GROMACS .gro file of N, CA and C in nm:
model
  333
    1MET      N    1  -0.595   1.538   0.789
    1MET     CA    2  -0.486   1.450   0.749
    1MET      C    3  -0.519   1.302   0.775
    2LYS      N    4  -0.645   1.279   0.811
    2LYS     CA    5  -0.681   1.140   0.843
    2LYS      C    6  -0.676   1.046   0.725
    3ASP      N    7  -0.689   1.099   0.601
    3ASP     CA    8  -0.682   1.013   0.484
    3ASP      C    9  -0.539   0.983   0.438
    4PHE      N   10  -0.446   1.064   0.483
    4PHE     CA   11  -0.305   1.049   0.437
    4PHE      C   12  -0.250   0.908   0.460
    5PRO      N   13  -0.262   0.853   0.584
    5PRO     CA   14  -0.208   0.715   0.609
    5PRO      C   15  -0.270   0.612   0.515
    6THR      N   16  -0.403   0.619   0.499
    6THR     CA   17  -0.473   0.520   0.413
    6THR      C   18  -0.432   0.536   0.267
    7LEU      N   19  -0.416   0.659   0.224
    7LEU     CA   20  -0.378   0.683   0.083
    7LEU      C   21  -0.232   0.642   0.057
    8ILE      N   22  -0.142   0.664   0.150
    8ILE     CA   23  -0.003   0.619   0.119
    8ILE      C   24   0.004   0.468   0.123
    9ARG      N   25  -0.074   0.405   0.205
    9ARG     CA   26  -0.079   0.257   0.204
    9ARG      C   27  -0.131   0.208   0.067
   10LYS      N   28  -0.240   0.269   0.022
   10LYS     CA   29  -0.298   0.235  -0.110
   10LYS      C   30  -0.196   0.256  -0.222
   11ALA      N   31  -0.131   0.373  -0.219
   11ALA     CA   32  -0.033   0.405  -0.323
   11ALA      C   33   0.086   0.307  -0.317
   12ARG      N   34   0.128   0.272  -0.196
   12ARG     CA   35   0.241   0.175  -0.180
   12ARG      C   36   0.203   0.039  -0.237
   13LEU      N   37   0.086  -0.006  -0.204
   13LEU     CA   38   0.037  -0.138  -0.253
   13LEU      C   39   0.018  -0.135  -0.403
   14ASP      N   40  -0.033  -0.024  -0.458
   14ASP     CA   41  -0.048  -0.011  -0.601
   14ASP      C   42   0.087  -0.021  -0.675
   15LYS      N   43   0.190   0.026  -0.611
   15LYS     CA   44   0.325   0.017  -0.671
   15LYS      C   45   0.389  -0.118  -0.648
   16GLY      N   46   0.333  -0.196  -0.555
   16GLY     CA   47   0.392  -0.326  -0.524
   16GLY      C   48   0.511  -0.315  -0.428
   17TYR      N   49   0.518  -0.202  -0.361
   17TYR     CA   50   0.630  -0.179  -0.269
   17TYR      C   51   0.595  -0.233  -0.128
   18SER      N   52   0.696  -0.280  -0.060
   18SER     CA   53   0.679  -0.322   0.077
   18SER      C   54   0.704  -0.200   0.166
   19GLN      N   55   0.655  -0.212   0.291
   19GLN     CA   56   0.686  -0.106   0.387
   19GLN      C   57   0.835  -0.097   0.409
   20ASP      N   58   0.900  -0.210   0.408
   20ASP     CA   59   1.046  -0.216   0.429
   20ASP      C   60   1.116  -0.136   0.317
   21TYR      N   61   1.074  -0.153   0.195
   21TYR     CA   62   1.136  -0.079   0.083
   21TYR      C   63   1.118   0.071   0.099
   22VAL      N   64   0.994   0.117   0.126
   22VAL     CA   65   0.968   0.258   0.141
   22VAL      C   66   1.047   0.317   0.257
   23SER      N   67   1.046   0.246   0.367
   23SER     CA   68   1.117   0.299   0.487
   23SER      C   69   1.267   0.312   0.460
   24THR      N   70   1.322   0.213   0.388
   24THR     CA   71   1.466   0.218   0.353
   24THR      C   72   1.496   0.334   0.261
   25GLU      N   73   1.407   0.354   0.164
   25GLU     CA   74   1.428   0.462   0.067
   25GLU      C   75   1.424   0.602   0.132
   26ILE      N   76   1.338   0.619   0.234
   26ILE     CA   77   1.330   0.750   0.297
   26ILE      C   78   1.421   0.759   0.420
   27GLY      N   79   1.489   0.652   0.454
   27GLY     CA   80   1.591   0.655   0.559
   27GLY      C   81   1.537   0.650   0.702
   28ILE      N   82   1.426   0.579   0.719
   28ILE     CA   83   1.376   0.562   0.855
   28ILE      C   84   1.353   0.412   0.877
   29THR      N   85   1.329   0.379   1.004
   29THR     CA   86   1.307   0.237   1.038
   29THR      C   87   1.171   0.192   0.985
   30LEU      N   88   1.162   0.061   0.969
   30LEU     CA   89   1.036   0.000   0.926
   30LEU      C   90   0.927   0.034   1.030
   31SER      N   91   0.961   0.026   1.157
   31SER     CA   92   0.866   0.056   1.263
   31SER      C   93   0.816   0.199   1.252
   32ALA      N   94   0.905   0.297   1.227
   32ALA     CA   95   0.864   0.437   1.213
   32ALA      C   96   0.770   0.457   1.095
   33TYR      N   97   0.806   0.392   0.981
   33TYR     CA   98   0.718   0.403   0.863
   33TYR      C   99   0.582   0.338   0.887
   34SER      N  100   0.581   0.225   0.951
   34SER     CA  101   0.458   0.155   0.982
   34SER      C  102   0.366   0.244   1.069
   35LYS      N  103   0.423   0.314   1.161
   35LYS     CA  104   0.344   0.407   1.244
   35LYS      C  105   0.283   0.520   1.164
   36ILE      N  106   0.358   0.567   1.064
   36ILE     CA  107   0.301   0.674   0.978
   36ILE      C  108   0.184   0.617   0.899
   37GLU      N  109   0.201   0.497   0.842
   37GLU     CA  110   0.098   0.436   0.761
   37GLU      C  111  -0.025   0.399   0.842
   38ARG      N  112  -0.008   0.369   0.970
   38ARG     CA  113  -0.122   0.337   1.054
   38ARG      C  114  -0.184   0.461   1.119
   39GLY      N  115  -0.128   0.577   1.094
   39GLY     CA  116  -0.180   0.701   1.149
   39GLY      C  117  -0.142   0.722   1.295
   40LEU      N  118  -0.043   0.651   1.346
   40LEU     CA  119  -0.001   0.666   1.484
   40LEU      C  120   0.100   0.780   1.501
   41THR      N  121   0.161   0.818   1.391
   41THR     CA  122   0.261   0.925   1.393
   41THR      C  123   0.228   1.024   1.279
   42ASP      N  124   0.233   1.152   1.309
   42ASP     CA  125   0.212   1.250   1.202
   42ASP      C  126   0.351   1.289   1.147
   43PRO      N  127   0.373   1.258   1.018
   43PRO     CA  128   0.500   1.291   0.960
   43PRO      C  129   0.514   1.442   0.934
   44SER      N  130   0.637   1.488   0.926
   44SER     CA  131   0.661   1.625   0.891
   44SER      C  132   0.628   1.645   0.742
   45LEU      N  133   0.618   1.769   0.700
   45LEU     CA  134   0.591   1.797   0.559
   45LEU      C  135   0.706   1.746   0.472
   46SER      N  136   0.828   1.761   0.515
   46SER     CA  137   0.941   1.711   0.436
   46SER      C  138   0.933   1.558   0.423
   47ARG      N  139   0.892   1.488   0.529
   47ARG     CA  140   0.879   1.343   0.524
   47ARG      C  141   0.764   1.303   0.429
   48MET      N  142   0.654   1.380   0.434
   48MET     CA  143   0.543   1.353   0.343
   48MET      C  144   0.588   1.368   0.194
   49LYS      N  145   0.670   1.471   0.171
   49LYS     CA  146   0.721   1.494   0.036
   49LYS      C  147   0.807   1.378  -0.010
   50GLN      N  148   0.889   1.327   0.081
   50GLN     CA  149   0.974   1.210   0.047
   50GLN      C  150   0.888   1.091   0.013
   51ILE      N  151   0.788   1.066   0.097
   51ILE     CA  152   0.699   0.948   0.072
   51ILE      C  153   0.629   0.965  -0.063
   52ALA      N  154   0.575   1.079  -0.086
   52ALA     CA  155   0.505   1.103  -0.213
   52ALA      C  156   0.598   1.085  -0.333
   53ALA      N  157   0.723   1.131  -0.320
   53ALA     CA  158   0.818   1.116  -0.432
   53ALA      C  159   0.851   0.970  -0.457
   54ILE      N  160   0.871   0.892  -0.355
   54ILE     CA  161   0.901   0.752  -0.372
   54ILE      C  162   0.784   0.675  -0.432
   55LEU      N  163   0.665   0.715  -0.391
   55LEU     CA  164   0.543   0.650  -0.441
   55LEU      C  165   0.497   0.707  -0.577
   56ASP      N  166   0.571   0.812  -0.621
   56ASP     CA  167   0.542   0.874  -0.747
   56ASP      C  168   0.396   0.925  -0.756
   57VAL      N  169   0.357   0.996  -0.647
   57VAL     CA  170   0.222   1.048  -0.635
   57VAL      C  171   0.234   1.195  -0.596
   58ASP      N  172   0.155   1.281  -0.657
   58ASP     CA  173   0.156   1.421  -0.619
   58ASP      C  174   0.109   1.434  -0.472
   59LEU      N  175   0.183   1.506  -0.395
   59LEU     CA  176   0.153   1.520  -0.253
   59LEU      C  177   0.012   1.567  -0.225
   60SER      N  178  -0.037   1.661  -0.308
   60SER     CA  179  -0.171   1.713  -0.286
   60SER      C  180  -0.279   1.605  -0.302
   61VAL      N  181  -0.255   1.507  -0.386
   61VAL     CA  182  -0.351   1.401  -0.405
   61VAL      C  183  -0.366   1.315  -0.277
   62LEU      N  184  -0.259   1.307  -0.201
   62LEU     CA  185  -0.265   1.222  -0.079
   62LEU      C  186  -0.348   1.283   0.031
   63PHE      N  187  -0.399   1.403   0.006
   63PHE     CA  188  -0.491   1.464   0.105
   63PHE      C  189  -0.633   1.470   0.050
   64LYS      N  190  -0.651   1.426  -0.071
   64LYS     CA  191  -0.784   1.430  -0.132
   64LYS      C  192  -0.816   1.291  -0.190
   65PRO      N  193  -0.883   1.206  -0.110
   65PRO     CA  194  -0.908   1.067  -0.155
   65PRO      C  195  -0.986   1.058  -0.288
   66LYS      N  196  -1.071   1.154  -0.315
   66LYS     CA  197  -1.149   1.145  -0.440
   66LYS      C  198  -1.062   1.162  -0.560
   67ASP      N  199  -0.944   1.223  -0.544
   67ASP     CA  200  -0.851   1.244  -0.652
   67ASP      C  201  -0.756   1.127  -0.674
   68TYR      N  202  -0.754   1.034  -0.581
   68TYR     CA  203  -0.665   0.924  -0.596
   68TYR      C  204  -0.737   0.806  -0.665
   69PRO      N  205  -0.680   0.754  -0.774
   69PRO     CA  206  -0.749   0.647  -0.850
   69PRO      C  207  -0.779   0.525  -0.762
   70HIS      N  208  -0.901   0.477  -0.778
   70HIS     CA  209  -0.944   0.351  -0.716
   70HIS      C  210  -0.942   0.357  -0.562
   71PHE      N  211  -0.953   0.473  -0.506
   71PHE     CA  212  -0.949   0.484  -0.362
   71PHE      C  213  -1.068   0.417  -0.293
   72SER      N  214  -1.179   0.408  -0.360
   72SER     CA  215  -1.299   0.355  -0.296
   72SER      C  216  -1.277   0.212  -0.240
   73GLY      N  217  -1.183   0.139  -0.301
   73GLY     CA  218  -1.157   0.004  -0.251
   73GLY      C  219  -1.080   0.001  -0.124
   74VAL      N  220  -1.034   0.112  -0.075
   74VAL     CA  221  -0.958   0.117   0.046
   74VAL      C  222  -1.026   0.206   0.150
   75ALA      N  223  -1.154   0.227   0.130
   75ALA     CA  224  -1.229   0.318   0.222
   75ALA      C  225  -1.208   0.273   0.365
   76ASP      N  226  -1.202   0.369   0.453
   76ASP     CA  227  -1.180   0.343   0.596
   76ASP      C  228  -1.295   0.259   0.650
   77SER      N  229  -1.261   0.144   0.702
   77SER     CA  230  -1.362   0.053   0.754
   77SER      C  231  -1.401   0.088   0.901
   78GLY      N  232  -1.333   0.186   0.952
   78GLY     CA  233  -1.361   0.225   1.093
   78GLY      C  234  -1.267   0.152   1.190
   79GLY      N  235  -1.206   0.046   1.142
   79GLY     CA  236  -1.115  -0.029   1.226
   79GLY      C  237  -0.973   0.001   1.196
   80PRO      N  238  -0.881  -0.047   1.277
   80PRO     CA  239  -0.739  -0.021   1.252
   80PRO      C  240  -0.689  -0.102   1.133
   81MET      N  241  -0.594  -0.047   1.059
   81MET     CA  242  -0.529  -0.120   0.950
   81MET      C  243  -0.420  -0.205   1.014
   82HIS      N  244  -0.400  -0.320   0.954
   82HIS     CA  245  -0.296  -0.410   1.006
   82HIS      C  246  -0.196  -0.433   0.894
   83PRO      N  247  -0.082  -0.363   0.894
   83PRO     CA  248   0.014  -0.383   0.792
   83PRO      C  249   0.071  -0.525   0.800
   84VAL      N  250   0.113  -0.576   0.685
   84VAL     CA  251   0.167  -0.710   0.683
   84VAL      C  252   0.319  -0.702   0.655
   85SER      N  253   0.388  -0.805   0.695
   85SER     CA  254   0.531  -0.812   0.671
   85SER      C  255   0.554  -0.844   0.524
   86ARG      N  256   0.677  -0.827   0.482
   86ARG     CA  257   0.713  -0.865   0.343
   86ARG      C  258   0.683  -1.011   0.317
   87TYR      N  259   0.708  -1.095   0.416
   87TYR     CA  260   0.686  -1.239   0.397
   87TYR      C  261   0.539  -1.272   0.384
   88GLU      N  262   0.456  -1.205   0.467
   88GLU     CA  263   0.311  -1.222   0.457
   88GLU      C  264   0.260  -1.175   0.318
   89PHE      N  265   0.313  -1.060   0.279
   89PHE     CA  266   0.273  -1.001   0.150
   89PHE      C  267   0.306  -1.102   0.036
   90GLU      N  268   0.432  -1.157   0.040
   90GLU     CA  269   0.471  -1.251  -0.062
   90GLU      C  270   0.385  -1.378  -0.061
   91ALA      N  271   0.341  -1.415   0.059
   91ALA     CA  272   0.255  -1.533   0.070
   91ALA      C  273   0.119  -1.502   0.005
   92TYR      N  274   0.069  -1.381   0.032
   92TYR     CA  275  -0.058  -1.341  -0.029
   92TYR      C  276  -0.049  -1.333  -0.180
   93VAL      N  277   0.066  -1.281  -0.229
   93VAL     CA  278   0.086  -1.275  -0.373
   93VAL      C  279   0.086  -1.416  -0.435
   94GLY      N  280   0.153  -1.507  -0.365
   94GLY     CA  281   0.156  -1.647  -0.410
   94GLY      C  282   0.017  -1.706  -0.411
   95LEU      N  283  -0.061  -1.678  -0.309
   95LEU     CA  284  -0.199  -1.725  -0.304
   95LEU      C  285  -0.282  -1.674  -0.419
   96VAL      N  286  -0.268  -1.543  -0.445
   96VAL     CA  287  -0.341  -1.483  -0.555
   96VAL      C  288  -0.303  -1.546  -0.690
   97ARG      N  289  -0.171  -1.566  -0.707
   97ARG     CA  290  -0.128  -1.630  -0.833
   97ARG      C  291  -0.182  -1.768  -0.847
   98ASP      N  292  -0.187  -1.849  -0.738
   98ASP     CA  293  -0.245  -1.983  -0.742
   98ASP      C  294  -0.391  -1.975  -0.783
   99LEU      N  295  -0.465  -1.879  -0.723
   99LEU     CA  296  -0.607  -1.862  -0.757
   99LEU      C  297  -0.627  -1.821  -0.900
  100GLN      N  298  -0.539  -1.734  -0.947
  100GLN     CA  299  -0.549  -1.693  -1.088
  100GLN      C  300  -0.525  -1.812  -1.182
  101GLU      N  301  -0.433  -1.897  -1.149
  101GLU     CA  302  -0.405  -2.016  -1.226
  101GLU      C  303  -0.530  -2.107  -1.225
  102GLN      N  304  -0.589  -2.127  -1.108
  102GLN     CA  305  -0.710  -2.208  -1.101
  102GLN      C  306  -0.822  -2.152  -1.186
  103LEU      N  307  -0.834  -2.019  -1.185
  103LEU     CA  308  -0.937  -1.955  -1.270
  103LEU      C  309  -0.908  -1.977  -1.420
  104ARG      N  310  -0.782  -1.967  -1.456
  104ARG     CA  311  -0.746  -1.991  -1.598
  104ARG      C  312  -0.779  -2.133  -1.636
  105ASP      N  313  -0.751  -2.229  -1.549
  105ASP     CA  314  -0.782  -2.369  -1.577
  105ASP      C  315  -0.931  -2.392  -1.591
  106LEU      N  316  -1.008  -2.332  -1.504
  106LEU     CA  317  -1.154  -2.342  -1.510
  106LEU      C  318  -1.206  -2.280  -1.639
  107ASN      N  319  -1.152  -2.164  -1.672
  107ASN     CA  320  -1.194  -2.097  -1.795
  107ASN      C  321  -1.161  -2.180  -1.918
  108ASP      N  322  -1.043  -2.243  -1.919
  108ASP     CA  323  -1.007  -2.329  -2.033
  108ASP      C  324  -1.104  -2.449  -2.043
  109ARG      N  325  -1.143  -2.502  -1.932
  109ARG     CA  326  -1.237  -2.617  -1.935
  109ARG      C  327  -1.373  -2.576  -1.991
  110LEU      N  328  -1.415  -2.454  -1.957
  110LEU     CA  329  -1.545  -2.407  -2.002
  110LEU      C  330  -1.547  -2.376  -2.153
  111LEU      N  331  -1.434  -2.338  -2.204
  111LEU     CA  332  -1.424  -2.302  -2.348
  111LEU      C  333  -1.393  -2.419  -2.430
   0.00000   0.00000   0.00000
């Protein structure tokens, strides 16, 4: 079950969901969900089913990293994952958008 936390994090980020959103949808605290995602708490099978349903991922895929699309980009680095708050996430999204805009500007200058 060591891949489950990493895969649900990847699936959540792929959907653009915050930890706060997922935790609210399954009816647990943000802290409790964060512990599941960091592998500090082993969720029950019913909780895993809830998480998979919200993330719209087949539960079996969350135990087989090779079956999850683009999982290689989230390979376990050996270190702990550090979840970010909704505000940090939004700041990162803003930063990415700014960088995308800069790339578009550079591309326009080159063409």
